[in-house]
PDB file of C-alpha atoms in Angstrom:
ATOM      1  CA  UNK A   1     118.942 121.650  53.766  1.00 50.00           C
ATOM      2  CA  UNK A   2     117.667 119.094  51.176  1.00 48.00           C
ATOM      3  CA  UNK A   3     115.594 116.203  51.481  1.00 46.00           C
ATOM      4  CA  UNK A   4     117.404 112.455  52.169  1.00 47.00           C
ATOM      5  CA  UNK A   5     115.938 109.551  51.008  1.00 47.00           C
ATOM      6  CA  UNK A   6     116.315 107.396  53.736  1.00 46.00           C
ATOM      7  CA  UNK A   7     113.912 104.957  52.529  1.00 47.00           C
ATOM      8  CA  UNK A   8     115.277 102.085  54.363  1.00 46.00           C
ATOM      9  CA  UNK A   9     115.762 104.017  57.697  1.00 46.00           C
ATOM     10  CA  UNK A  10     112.642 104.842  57.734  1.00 47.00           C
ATOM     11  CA  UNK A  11     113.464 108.376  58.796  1.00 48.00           C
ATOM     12  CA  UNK A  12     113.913 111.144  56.890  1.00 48.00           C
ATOM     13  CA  UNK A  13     116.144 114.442  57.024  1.00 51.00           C
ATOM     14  CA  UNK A  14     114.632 118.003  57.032  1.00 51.00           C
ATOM     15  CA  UNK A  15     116.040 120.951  57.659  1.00 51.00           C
ATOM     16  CA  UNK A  16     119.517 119.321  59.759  1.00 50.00           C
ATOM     17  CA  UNK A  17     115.986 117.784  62.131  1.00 51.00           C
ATOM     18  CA  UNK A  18     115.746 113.734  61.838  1.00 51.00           C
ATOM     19  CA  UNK A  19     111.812 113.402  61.499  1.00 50.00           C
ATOM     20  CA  UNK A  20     109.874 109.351  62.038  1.00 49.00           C
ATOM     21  CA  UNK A  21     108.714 108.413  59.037  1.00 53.00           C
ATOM     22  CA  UNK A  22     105.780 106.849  61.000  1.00 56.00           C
ATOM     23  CA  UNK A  23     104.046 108.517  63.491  1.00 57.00           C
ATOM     24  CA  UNK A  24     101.644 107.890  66.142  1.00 60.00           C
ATOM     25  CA  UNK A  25      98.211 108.537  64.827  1.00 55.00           C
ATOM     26  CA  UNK A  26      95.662 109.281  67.930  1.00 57.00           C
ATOM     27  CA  UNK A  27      93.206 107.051  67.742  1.00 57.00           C
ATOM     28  CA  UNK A  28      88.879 107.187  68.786  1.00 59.00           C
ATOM     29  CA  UNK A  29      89.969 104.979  72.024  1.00 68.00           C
ATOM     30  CA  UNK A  30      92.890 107.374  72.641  1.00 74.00           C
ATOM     31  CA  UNK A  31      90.679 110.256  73.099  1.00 76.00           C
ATOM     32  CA  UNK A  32      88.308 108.540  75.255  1.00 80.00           C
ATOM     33  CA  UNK A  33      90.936 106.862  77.335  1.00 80.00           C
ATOM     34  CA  UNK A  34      92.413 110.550  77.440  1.00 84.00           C
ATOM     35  CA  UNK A  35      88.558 112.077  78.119  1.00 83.00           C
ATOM     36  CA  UNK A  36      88.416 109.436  80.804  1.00 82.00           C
ATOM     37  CA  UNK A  37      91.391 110.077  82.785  1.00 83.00           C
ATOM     38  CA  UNK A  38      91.119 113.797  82.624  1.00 87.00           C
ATOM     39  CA  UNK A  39      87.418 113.401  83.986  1.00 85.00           C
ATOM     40  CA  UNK A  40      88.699 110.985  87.325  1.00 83.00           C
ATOM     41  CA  UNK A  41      91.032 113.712  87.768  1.00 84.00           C
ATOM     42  CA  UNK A  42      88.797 116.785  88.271  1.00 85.00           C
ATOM     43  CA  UNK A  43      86.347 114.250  90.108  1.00 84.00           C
ATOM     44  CA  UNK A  44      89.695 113.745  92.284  1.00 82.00           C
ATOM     45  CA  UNK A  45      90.192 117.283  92.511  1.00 83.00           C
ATOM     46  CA  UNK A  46      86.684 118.219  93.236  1.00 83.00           C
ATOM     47  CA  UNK A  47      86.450 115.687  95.873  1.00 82.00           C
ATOM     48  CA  UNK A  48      90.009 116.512  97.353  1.00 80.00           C
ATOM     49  CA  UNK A  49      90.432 116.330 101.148  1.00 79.00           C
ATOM     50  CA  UNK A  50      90.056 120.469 102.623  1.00 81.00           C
ATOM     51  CA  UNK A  51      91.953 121.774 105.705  1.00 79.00           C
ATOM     52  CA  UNK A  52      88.814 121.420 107.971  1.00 76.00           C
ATOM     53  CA  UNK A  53      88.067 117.671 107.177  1.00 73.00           C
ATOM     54  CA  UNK A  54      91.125 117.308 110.128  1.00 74.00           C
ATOM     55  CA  UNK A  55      88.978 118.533 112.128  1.00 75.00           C
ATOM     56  CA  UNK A  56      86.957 116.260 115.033  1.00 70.00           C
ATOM     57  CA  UNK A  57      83.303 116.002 114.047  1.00 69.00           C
ATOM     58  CA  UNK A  58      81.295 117.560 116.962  1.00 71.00           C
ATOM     59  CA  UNK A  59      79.466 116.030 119.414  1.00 72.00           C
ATOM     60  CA  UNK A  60      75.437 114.733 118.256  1.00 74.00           C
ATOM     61  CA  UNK A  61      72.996 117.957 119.653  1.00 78.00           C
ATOM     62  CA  UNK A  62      69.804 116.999 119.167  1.00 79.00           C
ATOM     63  CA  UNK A  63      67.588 119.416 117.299  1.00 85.00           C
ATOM     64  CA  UNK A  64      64.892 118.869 119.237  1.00 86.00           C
ATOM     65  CA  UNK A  65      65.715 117.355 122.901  1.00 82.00           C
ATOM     66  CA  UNK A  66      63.559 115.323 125.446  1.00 83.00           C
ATOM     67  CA  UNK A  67      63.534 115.868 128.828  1.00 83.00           C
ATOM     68  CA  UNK A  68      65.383 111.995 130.300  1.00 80.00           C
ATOM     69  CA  UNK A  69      64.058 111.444 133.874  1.00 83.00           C
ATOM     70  CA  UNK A  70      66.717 111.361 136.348  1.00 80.00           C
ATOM     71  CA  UNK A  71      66.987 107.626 136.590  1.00 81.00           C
ATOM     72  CA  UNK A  72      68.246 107.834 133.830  1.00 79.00           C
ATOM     73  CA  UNK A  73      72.065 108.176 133.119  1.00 74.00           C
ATOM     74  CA  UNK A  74      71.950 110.889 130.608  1.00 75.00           C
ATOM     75  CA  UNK A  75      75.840 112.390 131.384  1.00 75.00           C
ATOM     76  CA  UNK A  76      77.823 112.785 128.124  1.00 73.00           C
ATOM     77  CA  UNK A  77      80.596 109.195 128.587  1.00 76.00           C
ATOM     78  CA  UNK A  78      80.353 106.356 130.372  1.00 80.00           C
ATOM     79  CA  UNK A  79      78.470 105.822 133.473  1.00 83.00           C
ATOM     80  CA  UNK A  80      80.197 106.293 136.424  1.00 85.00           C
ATOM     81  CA  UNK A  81      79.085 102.551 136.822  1.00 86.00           C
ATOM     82  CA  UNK A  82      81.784 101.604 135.010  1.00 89.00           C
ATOM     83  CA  UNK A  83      84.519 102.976 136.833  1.00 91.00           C
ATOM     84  CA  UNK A  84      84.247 100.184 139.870  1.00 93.00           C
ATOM     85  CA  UNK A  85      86.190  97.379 139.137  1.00 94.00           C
ATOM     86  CA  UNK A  86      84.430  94.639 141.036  1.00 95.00           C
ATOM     87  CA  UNK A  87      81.739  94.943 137.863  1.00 95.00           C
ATOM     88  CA  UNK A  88      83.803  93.754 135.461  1.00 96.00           C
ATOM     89  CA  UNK A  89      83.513  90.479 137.179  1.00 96.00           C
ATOM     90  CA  UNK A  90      80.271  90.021 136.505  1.00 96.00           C
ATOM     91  CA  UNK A  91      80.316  91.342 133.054  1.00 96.00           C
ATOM     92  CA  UNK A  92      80.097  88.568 130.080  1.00 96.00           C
ATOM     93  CA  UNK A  93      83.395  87.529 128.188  1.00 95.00           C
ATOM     94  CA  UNK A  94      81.602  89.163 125.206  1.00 94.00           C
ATOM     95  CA  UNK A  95      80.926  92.138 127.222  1.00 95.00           C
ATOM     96  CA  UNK A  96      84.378  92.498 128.436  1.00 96.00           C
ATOM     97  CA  UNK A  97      86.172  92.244 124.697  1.00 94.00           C
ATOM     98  CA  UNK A  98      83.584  94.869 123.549  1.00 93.00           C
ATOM     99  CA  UNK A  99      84.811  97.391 126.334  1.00 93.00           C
ATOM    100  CA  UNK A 100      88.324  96.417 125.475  1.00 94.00           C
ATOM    101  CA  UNK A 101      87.830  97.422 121.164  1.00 91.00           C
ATOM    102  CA  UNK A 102      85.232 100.017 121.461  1.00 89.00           C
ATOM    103  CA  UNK A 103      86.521 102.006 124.482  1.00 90.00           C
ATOM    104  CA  UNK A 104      90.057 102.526 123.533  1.00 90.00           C
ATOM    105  CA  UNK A 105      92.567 104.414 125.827  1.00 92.00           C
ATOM    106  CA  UNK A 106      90.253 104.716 128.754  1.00 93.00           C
ATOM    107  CA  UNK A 107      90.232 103.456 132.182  1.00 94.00           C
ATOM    108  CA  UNK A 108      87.261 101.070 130.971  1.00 95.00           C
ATOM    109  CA  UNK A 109      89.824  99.724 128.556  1.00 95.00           C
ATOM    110  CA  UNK A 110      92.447  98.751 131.092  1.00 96.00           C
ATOM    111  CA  UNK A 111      89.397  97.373 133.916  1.00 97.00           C
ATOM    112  CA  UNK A 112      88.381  94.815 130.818  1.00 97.00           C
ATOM    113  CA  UNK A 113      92.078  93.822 130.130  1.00 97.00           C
ATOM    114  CA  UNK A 114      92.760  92.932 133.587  1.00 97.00           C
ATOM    115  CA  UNK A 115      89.728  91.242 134.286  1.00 97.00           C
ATOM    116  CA  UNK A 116      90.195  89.107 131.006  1.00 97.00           C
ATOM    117  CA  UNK A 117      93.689  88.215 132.145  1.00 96.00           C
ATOM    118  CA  UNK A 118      91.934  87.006 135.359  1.00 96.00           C
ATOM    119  CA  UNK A 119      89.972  84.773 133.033  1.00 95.00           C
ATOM    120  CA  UNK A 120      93.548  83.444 131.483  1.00 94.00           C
ATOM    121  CA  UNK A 121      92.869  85.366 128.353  1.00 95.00           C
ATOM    122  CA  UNK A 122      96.015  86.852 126.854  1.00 93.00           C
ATOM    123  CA  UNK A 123      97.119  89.479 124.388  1.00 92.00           C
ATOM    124  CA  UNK A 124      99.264  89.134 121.760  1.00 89.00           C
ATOM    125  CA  UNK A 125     101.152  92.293 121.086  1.00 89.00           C
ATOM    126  CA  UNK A 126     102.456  91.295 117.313  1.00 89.00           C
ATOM    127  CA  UNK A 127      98.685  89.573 116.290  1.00 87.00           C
ATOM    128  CA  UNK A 128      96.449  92.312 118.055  1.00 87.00           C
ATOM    129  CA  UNK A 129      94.204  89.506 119.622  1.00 90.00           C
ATOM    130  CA  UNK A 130      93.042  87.644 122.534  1.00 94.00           C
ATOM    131  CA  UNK A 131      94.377  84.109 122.996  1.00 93.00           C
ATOM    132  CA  UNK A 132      93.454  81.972 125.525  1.00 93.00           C
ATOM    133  CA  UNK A 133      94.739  78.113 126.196  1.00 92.00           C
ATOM    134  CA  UNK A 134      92.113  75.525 124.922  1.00 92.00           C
ATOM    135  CA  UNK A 135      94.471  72.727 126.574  1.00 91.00           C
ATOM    136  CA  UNK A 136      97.838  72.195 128.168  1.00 91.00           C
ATOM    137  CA  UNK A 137     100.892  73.503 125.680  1.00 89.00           C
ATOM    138  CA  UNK A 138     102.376  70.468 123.696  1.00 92.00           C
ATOM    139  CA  UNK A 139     105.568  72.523 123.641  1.00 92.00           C
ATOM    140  CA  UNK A 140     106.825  75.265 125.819  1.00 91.00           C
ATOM    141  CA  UNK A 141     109.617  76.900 125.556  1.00 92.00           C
ATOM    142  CA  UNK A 142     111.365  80.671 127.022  1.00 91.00           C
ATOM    143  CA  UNK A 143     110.588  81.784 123.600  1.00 88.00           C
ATOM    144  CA  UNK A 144     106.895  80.590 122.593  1.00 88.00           C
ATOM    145  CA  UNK A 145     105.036  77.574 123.373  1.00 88.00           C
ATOM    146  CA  UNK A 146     102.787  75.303 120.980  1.00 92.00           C
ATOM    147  CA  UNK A 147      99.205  73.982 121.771  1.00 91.00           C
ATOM    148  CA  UNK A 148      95.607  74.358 121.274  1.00 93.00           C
ATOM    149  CA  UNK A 149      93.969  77.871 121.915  1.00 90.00           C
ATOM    150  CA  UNK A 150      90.686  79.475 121.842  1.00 92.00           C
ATOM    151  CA  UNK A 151      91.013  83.022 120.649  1.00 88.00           C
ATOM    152  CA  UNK A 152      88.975  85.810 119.785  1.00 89.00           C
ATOM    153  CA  UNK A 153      88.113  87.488 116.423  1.00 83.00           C
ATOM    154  CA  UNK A 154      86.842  91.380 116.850  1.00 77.00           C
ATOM    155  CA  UNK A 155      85.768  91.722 113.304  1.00 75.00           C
TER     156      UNK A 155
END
């Protein structure tokens, strides 16, 4: 095969192969973009979730234990205490919201709910929060009504 001229195409023939007349050059901030990338990715790798990391972490065991005196409620989960529901009345509003968020799924959970429905405080399901009526609706309707409300912000 010869050589074209294909001065104006800015390609040239070689061999039957069409060849760029110009090619990419890499450049100082090529390699260190490339050095860069390759380094987050065997920092990625080397920090790369294992099979055991689905695991449950254990349960705190002291190293070095101290005898609790017996008045003491030193059982592992919540006192039995808190399985009467005529406490939760007593309990603060504050109180009651932290059983609700921090003691998911549990019995606890549901004695906080009701008692904070006793107290008019609501739930809504699509927000994920605790709404209660500040004053009368303005609007009420089957669907939703529209007022002033006092609600509660876990985080």
């Amino acid at each position: 095969g010869g050589s074209g001229g294909g001065g104006s195409s800015g390609a040239a023939v070689e061999g039957g192969l069409e060849h760029s007349m110009m090619q990419r050059v890499p450049v100082a901030s090529d390699r260190d973009s490339l050095s860069s990338n390759l380094a987050a990715l065997n920092q990625s790798l080397a920090n790369m979730p294992q099979a055991h990391d689905r695991e449950r972490t254990k349960q705190y065991s002291p190293r070095n234990p101290y005898p609790t005196p017996n008045v003491y409620y030193n059982a592992p989960g919540p006192s039995p205490v808190f399985e009467d529901p005529a406490i939760y009345e007593h309990f603060h509003t504050d109180t009651l919201f932290f059983i609700f968020y921090y003691m998911q799924g549990t019995y606890q959970q549901y004695l906080a709910a009701r008692e904070l429905k006793k107290q008019s405080w609501r739930f809504h399901k699509k927000y994920k929060t605790w709404f209660q009526r500040h004053e009368e609706p303005k609007i009420t309707t089957d669907e939703y009504e529209q007022g002033t409300y006092v609600y509660f912000d876990y985080q």
